Short mmCIF file of C-alpha atoms (C1' of nucleotides) in Angstrom, two decimals:
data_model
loop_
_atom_site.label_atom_id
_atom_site.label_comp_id
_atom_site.label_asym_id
_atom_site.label_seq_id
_atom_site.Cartn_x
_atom_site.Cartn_y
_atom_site.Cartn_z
CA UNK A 1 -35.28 12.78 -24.89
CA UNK A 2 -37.57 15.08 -23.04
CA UNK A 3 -38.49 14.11 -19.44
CA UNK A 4 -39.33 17.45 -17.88
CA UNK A 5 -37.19 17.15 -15.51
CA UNK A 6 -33.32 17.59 -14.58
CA UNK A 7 -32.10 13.53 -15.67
CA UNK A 8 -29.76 15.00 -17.74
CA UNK A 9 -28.04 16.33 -14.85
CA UNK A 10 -28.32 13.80 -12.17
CA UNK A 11 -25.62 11.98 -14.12
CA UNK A 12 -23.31 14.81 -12.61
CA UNK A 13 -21.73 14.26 -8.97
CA UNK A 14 -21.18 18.12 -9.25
CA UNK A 15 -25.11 18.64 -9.77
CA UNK A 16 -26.09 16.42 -7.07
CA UNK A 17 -23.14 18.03 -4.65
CA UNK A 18 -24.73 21.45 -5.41
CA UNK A 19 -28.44 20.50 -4.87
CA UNK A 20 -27.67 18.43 -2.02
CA UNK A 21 -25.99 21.57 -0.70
CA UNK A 22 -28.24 24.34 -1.05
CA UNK A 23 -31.40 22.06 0.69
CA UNK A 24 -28.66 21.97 3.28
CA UNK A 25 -27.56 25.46 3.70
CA UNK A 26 -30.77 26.97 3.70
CA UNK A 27 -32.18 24.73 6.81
CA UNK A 28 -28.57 25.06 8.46
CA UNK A 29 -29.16 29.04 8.40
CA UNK A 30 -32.60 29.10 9.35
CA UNK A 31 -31.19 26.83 12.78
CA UNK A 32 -28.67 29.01 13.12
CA UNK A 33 -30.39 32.10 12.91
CA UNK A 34 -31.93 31.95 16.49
CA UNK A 35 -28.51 31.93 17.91
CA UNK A 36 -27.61 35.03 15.75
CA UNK A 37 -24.76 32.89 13.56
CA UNK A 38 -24.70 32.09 10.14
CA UNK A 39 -22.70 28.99 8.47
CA UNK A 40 -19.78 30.89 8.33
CA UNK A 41 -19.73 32.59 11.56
CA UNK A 42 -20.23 29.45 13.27
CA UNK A 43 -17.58 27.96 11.37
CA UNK A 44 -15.08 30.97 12.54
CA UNK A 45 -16.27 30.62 16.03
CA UNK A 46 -15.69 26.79 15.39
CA UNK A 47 -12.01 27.14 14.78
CA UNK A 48 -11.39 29.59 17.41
CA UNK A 49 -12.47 27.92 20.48
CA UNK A 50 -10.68 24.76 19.06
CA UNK A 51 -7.43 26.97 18.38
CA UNK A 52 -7.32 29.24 21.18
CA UNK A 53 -5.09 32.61 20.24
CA UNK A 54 -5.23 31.49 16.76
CA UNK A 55 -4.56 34.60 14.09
CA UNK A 56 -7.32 36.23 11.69
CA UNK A 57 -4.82 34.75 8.86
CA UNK A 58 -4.61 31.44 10.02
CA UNK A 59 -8.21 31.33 10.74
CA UNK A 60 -8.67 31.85 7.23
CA UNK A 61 -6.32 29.96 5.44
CA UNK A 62 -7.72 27.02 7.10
CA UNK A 63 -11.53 27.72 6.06
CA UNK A 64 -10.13 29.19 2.64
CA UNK A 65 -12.06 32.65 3.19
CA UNK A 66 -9.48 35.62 1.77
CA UNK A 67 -8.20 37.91 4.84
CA UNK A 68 -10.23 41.06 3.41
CA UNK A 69 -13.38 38.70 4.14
CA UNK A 70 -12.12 37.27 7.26
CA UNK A 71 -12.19 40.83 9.11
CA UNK A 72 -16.02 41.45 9.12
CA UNK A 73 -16.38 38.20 10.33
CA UNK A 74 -14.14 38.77 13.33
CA UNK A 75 -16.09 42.28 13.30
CA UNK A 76 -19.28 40.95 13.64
CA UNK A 77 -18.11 38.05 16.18
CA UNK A 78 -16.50 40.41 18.38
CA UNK A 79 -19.43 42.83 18.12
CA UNK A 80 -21.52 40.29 19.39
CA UNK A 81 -19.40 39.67 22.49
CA UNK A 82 -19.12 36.38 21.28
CA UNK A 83 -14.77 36.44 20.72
CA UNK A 84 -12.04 39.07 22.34
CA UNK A 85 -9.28 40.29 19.84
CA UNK A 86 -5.91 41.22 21.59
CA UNK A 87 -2.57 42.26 20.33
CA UNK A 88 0.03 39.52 19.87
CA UNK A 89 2.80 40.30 22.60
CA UNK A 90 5.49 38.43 20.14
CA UNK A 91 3.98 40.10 16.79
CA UNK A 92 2.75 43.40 17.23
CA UNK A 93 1.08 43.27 13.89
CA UNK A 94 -1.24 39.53 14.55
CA UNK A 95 -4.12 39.95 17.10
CA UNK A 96 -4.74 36.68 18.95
CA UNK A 97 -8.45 35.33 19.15
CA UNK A 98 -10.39 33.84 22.20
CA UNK A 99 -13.67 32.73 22.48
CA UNK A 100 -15.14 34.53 25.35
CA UNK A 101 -17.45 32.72 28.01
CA UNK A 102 -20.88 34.24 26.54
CA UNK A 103 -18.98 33.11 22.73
CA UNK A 104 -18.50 29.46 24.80
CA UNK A 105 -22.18 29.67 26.21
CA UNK A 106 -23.22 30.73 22.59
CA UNK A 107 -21.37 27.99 20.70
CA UNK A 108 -23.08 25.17 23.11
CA UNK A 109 -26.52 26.37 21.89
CA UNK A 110 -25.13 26.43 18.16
CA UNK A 111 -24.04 22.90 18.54
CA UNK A 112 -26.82 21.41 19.69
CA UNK A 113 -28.52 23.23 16.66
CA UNK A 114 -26.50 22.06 14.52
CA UNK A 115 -26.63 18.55 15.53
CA UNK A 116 -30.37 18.61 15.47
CA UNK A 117 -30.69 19.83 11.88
CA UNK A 118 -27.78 17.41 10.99
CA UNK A 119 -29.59 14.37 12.04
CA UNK A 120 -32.83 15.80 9.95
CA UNK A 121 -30.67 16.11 6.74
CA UNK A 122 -29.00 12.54 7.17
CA UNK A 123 -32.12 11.12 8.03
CA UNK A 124 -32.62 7.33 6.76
CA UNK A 125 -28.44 7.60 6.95
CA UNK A 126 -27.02 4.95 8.97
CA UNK A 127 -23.99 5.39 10.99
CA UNK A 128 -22.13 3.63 8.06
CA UNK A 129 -23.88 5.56 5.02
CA UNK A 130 -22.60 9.00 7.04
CA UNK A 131 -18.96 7.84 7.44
CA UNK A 132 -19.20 6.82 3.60
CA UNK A 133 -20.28 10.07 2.56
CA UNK A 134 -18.16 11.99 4.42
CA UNK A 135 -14.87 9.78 2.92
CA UNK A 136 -16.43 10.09 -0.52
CA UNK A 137 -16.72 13.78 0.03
CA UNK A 138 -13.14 14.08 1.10
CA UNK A 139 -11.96 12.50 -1.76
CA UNK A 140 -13.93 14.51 -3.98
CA UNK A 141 -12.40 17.59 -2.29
CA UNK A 142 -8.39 16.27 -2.32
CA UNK A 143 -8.97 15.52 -6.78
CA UNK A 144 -10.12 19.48 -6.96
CA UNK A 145 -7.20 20.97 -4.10
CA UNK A 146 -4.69 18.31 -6.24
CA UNK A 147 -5.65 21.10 -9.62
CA UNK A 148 -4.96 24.18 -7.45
CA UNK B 1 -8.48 20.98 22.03
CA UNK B 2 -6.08 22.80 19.92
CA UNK B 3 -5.13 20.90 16.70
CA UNK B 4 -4.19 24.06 14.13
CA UNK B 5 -7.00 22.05 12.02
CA UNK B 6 -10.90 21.65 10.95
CA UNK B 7 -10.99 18.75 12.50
CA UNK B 8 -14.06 20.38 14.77
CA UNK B 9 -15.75 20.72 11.80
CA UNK B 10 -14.89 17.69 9.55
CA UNK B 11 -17.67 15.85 11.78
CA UNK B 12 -20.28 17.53 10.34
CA UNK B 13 -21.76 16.33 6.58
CA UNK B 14 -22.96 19.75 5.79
CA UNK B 15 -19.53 21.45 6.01
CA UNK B 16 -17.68 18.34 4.23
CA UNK B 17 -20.20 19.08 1.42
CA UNK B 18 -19.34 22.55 1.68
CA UNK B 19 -15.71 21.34 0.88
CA UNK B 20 -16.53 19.33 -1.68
CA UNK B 21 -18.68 21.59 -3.63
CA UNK B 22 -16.24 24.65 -3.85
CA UNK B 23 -13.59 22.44 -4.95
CA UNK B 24 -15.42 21.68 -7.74
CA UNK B 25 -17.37 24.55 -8.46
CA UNK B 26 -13.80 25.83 -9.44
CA UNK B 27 -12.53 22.93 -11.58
CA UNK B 28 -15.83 23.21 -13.14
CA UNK B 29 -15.82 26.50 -14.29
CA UNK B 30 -12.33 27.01 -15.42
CA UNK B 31 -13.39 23.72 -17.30
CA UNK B 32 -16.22 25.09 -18.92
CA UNK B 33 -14.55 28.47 -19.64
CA UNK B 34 -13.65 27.97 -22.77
CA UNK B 35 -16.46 26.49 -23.72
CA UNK B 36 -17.79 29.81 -22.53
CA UNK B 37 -19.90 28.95 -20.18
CA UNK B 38 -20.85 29.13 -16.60
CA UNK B 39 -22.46 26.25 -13.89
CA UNK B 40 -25.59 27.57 -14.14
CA UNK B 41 -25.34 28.04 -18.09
CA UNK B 42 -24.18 24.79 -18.51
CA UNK B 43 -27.36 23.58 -16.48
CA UNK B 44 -29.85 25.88 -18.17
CA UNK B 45 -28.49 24.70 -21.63
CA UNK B 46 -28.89 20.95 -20.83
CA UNK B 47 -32.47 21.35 -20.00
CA UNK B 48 -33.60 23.08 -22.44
CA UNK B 49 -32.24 20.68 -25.20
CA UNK B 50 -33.59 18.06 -23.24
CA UNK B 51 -36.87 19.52 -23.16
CA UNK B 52 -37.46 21.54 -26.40
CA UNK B 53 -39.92 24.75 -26.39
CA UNK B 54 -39.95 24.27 -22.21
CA UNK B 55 -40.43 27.63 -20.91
CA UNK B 56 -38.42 29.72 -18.88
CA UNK B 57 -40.53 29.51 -15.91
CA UNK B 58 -40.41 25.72 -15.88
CA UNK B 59 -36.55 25.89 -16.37
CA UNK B 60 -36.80 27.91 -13.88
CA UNK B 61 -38.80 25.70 -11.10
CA UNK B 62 -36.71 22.61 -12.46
CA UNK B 63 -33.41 24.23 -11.47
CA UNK B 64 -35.17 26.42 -8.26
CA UNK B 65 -33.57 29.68 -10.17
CA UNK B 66 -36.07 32.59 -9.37
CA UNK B 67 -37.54 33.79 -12.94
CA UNK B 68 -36.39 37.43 -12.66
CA UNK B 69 -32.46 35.78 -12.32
CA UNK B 70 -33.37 33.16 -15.05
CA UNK B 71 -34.13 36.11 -17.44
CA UNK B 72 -30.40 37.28 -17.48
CA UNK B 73 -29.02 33.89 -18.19
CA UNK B 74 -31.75 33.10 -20.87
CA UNK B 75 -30.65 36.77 -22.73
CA UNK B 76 -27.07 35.49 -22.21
CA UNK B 77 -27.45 32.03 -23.99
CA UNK B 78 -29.82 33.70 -26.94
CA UNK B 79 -27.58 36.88 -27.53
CA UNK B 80 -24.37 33.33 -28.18
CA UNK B 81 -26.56 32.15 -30.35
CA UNK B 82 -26.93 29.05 -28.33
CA UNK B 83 -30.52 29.12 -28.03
CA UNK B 84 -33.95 30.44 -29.17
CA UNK B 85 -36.76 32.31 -28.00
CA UNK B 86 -40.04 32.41 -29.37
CA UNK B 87 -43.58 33.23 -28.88
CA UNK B 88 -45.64 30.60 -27.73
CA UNK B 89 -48.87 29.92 -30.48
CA UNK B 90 -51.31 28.06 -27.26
CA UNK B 91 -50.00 31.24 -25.15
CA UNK B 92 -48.46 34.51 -25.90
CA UNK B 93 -47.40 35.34 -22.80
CA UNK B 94 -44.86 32.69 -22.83
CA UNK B 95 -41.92 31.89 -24.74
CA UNK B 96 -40.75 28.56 -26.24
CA UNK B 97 -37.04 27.95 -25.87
CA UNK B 98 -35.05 25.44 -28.42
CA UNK B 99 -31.06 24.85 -28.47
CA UNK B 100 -29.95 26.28 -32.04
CA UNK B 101 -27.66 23.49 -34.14
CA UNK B 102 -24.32 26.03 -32.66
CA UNK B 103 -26.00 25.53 -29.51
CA UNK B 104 -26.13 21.78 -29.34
CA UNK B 105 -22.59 21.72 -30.73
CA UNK B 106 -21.22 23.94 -28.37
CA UNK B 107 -23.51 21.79 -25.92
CA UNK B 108 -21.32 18.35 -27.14
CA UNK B 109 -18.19 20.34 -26.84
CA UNK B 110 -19.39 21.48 -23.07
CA UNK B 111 -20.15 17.98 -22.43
CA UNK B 112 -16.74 16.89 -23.42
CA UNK B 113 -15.09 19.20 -21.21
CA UNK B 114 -17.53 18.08 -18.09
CA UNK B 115 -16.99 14.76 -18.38
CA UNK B 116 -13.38 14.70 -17.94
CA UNK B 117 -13.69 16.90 -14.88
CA UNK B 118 -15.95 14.51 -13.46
CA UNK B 119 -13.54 11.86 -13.96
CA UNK B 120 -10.68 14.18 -12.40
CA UNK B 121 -12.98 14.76 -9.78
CA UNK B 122 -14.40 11.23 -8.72
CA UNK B 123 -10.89 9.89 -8.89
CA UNK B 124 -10.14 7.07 -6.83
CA UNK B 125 -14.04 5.94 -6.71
CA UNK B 126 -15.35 3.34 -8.23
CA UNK B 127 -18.61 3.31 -10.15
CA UNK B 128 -20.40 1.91 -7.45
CA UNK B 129 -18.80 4.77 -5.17
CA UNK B 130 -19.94 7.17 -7.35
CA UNK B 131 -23.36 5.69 -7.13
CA UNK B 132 -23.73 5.29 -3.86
CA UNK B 133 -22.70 9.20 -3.49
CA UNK B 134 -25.11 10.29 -5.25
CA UNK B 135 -27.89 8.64 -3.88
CA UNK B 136 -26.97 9.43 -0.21
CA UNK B 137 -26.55 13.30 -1.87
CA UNK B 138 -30.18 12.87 -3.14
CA UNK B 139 -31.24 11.48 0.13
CA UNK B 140 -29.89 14.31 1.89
CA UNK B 141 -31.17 16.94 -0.50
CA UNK B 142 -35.30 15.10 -0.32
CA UNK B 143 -34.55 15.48 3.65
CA UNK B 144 -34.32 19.18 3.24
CA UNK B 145 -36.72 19.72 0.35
CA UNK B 146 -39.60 17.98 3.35
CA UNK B 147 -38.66 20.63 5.29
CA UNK B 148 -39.51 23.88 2.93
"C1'" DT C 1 -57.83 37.23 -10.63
"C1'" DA C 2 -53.70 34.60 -11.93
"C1'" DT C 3 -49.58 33.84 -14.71
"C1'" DT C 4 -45.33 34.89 -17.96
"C1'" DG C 5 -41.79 37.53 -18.45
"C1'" DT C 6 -39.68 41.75 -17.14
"C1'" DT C 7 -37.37 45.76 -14.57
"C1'" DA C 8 -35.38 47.60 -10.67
"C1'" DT C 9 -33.21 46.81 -6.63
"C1'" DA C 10 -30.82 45.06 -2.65
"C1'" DC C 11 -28.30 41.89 0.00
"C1'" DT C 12 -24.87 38.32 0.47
"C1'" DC C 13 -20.66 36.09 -0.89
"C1'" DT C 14 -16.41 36.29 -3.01
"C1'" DA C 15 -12.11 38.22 -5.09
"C1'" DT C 16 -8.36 41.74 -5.93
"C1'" DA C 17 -5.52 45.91 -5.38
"C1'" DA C 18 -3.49 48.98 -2.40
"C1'" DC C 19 -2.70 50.92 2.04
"C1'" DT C 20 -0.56 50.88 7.41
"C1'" DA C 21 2.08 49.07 10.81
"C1'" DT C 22 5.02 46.04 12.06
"C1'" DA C 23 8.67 42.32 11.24
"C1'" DT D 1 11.37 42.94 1.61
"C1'" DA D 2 7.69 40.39 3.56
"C1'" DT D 3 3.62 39.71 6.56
"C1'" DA D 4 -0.95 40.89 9.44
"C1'" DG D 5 -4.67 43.33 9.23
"C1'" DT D 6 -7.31 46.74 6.87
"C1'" DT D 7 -9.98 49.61 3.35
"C1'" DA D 8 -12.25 50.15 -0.84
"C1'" DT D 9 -14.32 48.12 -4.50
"C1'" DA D 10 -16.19 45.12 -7.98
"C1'" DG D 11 -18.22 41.00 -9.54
"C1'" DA D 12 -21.08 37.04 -8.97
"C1'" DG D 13 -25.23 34.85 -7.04
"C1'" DT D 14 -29.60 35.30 -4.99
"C1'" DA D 15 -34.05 37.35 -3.31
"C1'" DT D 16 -38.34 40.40 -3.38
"C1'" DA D 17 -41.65 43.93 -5.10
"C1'" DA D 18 -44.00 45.82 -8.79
"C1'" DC D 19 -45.19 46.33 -13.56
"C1'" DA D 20 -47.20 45.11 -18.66
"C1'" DA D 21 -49.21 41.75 -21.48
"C1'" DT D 22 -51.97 37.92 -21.65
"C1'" DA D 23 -54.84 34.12 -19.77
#
DNA sequence: TATTGTTATACTCTATAACTATA
DNA sequence: TATAGTTATAGAGTATAACAATA
């Protein structure tokens, strides 16, 4: 039956997940872009002010980016001023990642961003319909890890 | 606060979608693989069947593919022999696109495959979960969409 | 002039193999 | 021998400019 439009594809979770997513990328990194991050640079940043002296490795595993991928990101961060990277004193081989202040000063901005353009994509959300989502989501995301 | 996790980022709906999505971007592709077949082939195949002698712009605008990318995958599907392209008679700048009888097989086959990784996917949801996800994902993607 | 499809191109994201230095 | 970080590289996916044919 021809509808020109996509029906035939609004049956699929995995259609609407990937529409849903790119709206949502696109006005992430235009909110980020201000504060010189990207989605996955904030992400990185996320993890290591919440893990202080966490590893490049472990930083990845966690956001499932592969290590070759990880170090420009850590490039760029540190770069910016934004993390320090020091030599592990128990393993010589790890470096150990901070956030520095002007990464902490940095982040705060980001944040408030963030929040900003999340309450703009979950608008007419309620507290309820968010928590919902974001179970649903995590379901949807343990079925697909369960195959790996 | 150090907890080794994502739990920094698990608040926020865009990166829980992030999640979500890659873990079944994956399933879904080895899926359709050997139907041989990509996401976005899989996509540009539905619509066309479901719209016969729709043009590759339109399939284009429907699916927010830029037409010089949509070119590649259209050559891809008509050198399989999954669909057509011909000359349009009202205007011959265009081209009409129909699925070809091994293209709506292969198309039924596809489907096959699909549907069981949706099932694998939305595991442990109900039917109204499911439909309530997609709606808040539709909500979510018409929030961003207002903002382009 | 504007539009359809095209070519060329470039930039990002992602994935793998192989190297080095340490363990 | 295994691991942390690195280099090089290749494949997707995505984006823009400019062109030919047609409207």
């Amino acid at each position: 039956m021809s509808t020109g439009k996509d029906t035939v594809l609004r049956i699929y979770t995995g259609y609407n997940i990937k529409r849903a997513f790119n709206a949502l990328q696109l006005d992430l990194n235009t909110c980020l872009f201000p504060a010189g991050l990207r989605m996955v640079t904030f992400s990185v940043l996320n993890i290591i002010d919440d893990n202080p002296g966490i590893r490049q490795s472990a930083v990845a595993k966690i956001l499932v980016i592969e290590r070759p991928n990880m170090v420009v990101i850590i490039d760029e961060l540190e770069q910016a001023g934004l993390i320090t990277r020091e030599r592990s004193e128990k393993d010589r081989r790890a470096y150990e990642l901070h956030t520095t202040p002007h990464g902490k000063t940095r982040l705060k901005i980001a944040r408030t961003s963030v929040a900003e353009h999340e309450d703009r994509m979950t608008q007419g959300l309620s507290d309820q319909d968010k928590d919902i989502l974001n179970n649903l989501l995590q379901k949807i995301e343990a079925n697909g890890l369960g195959r790996t």
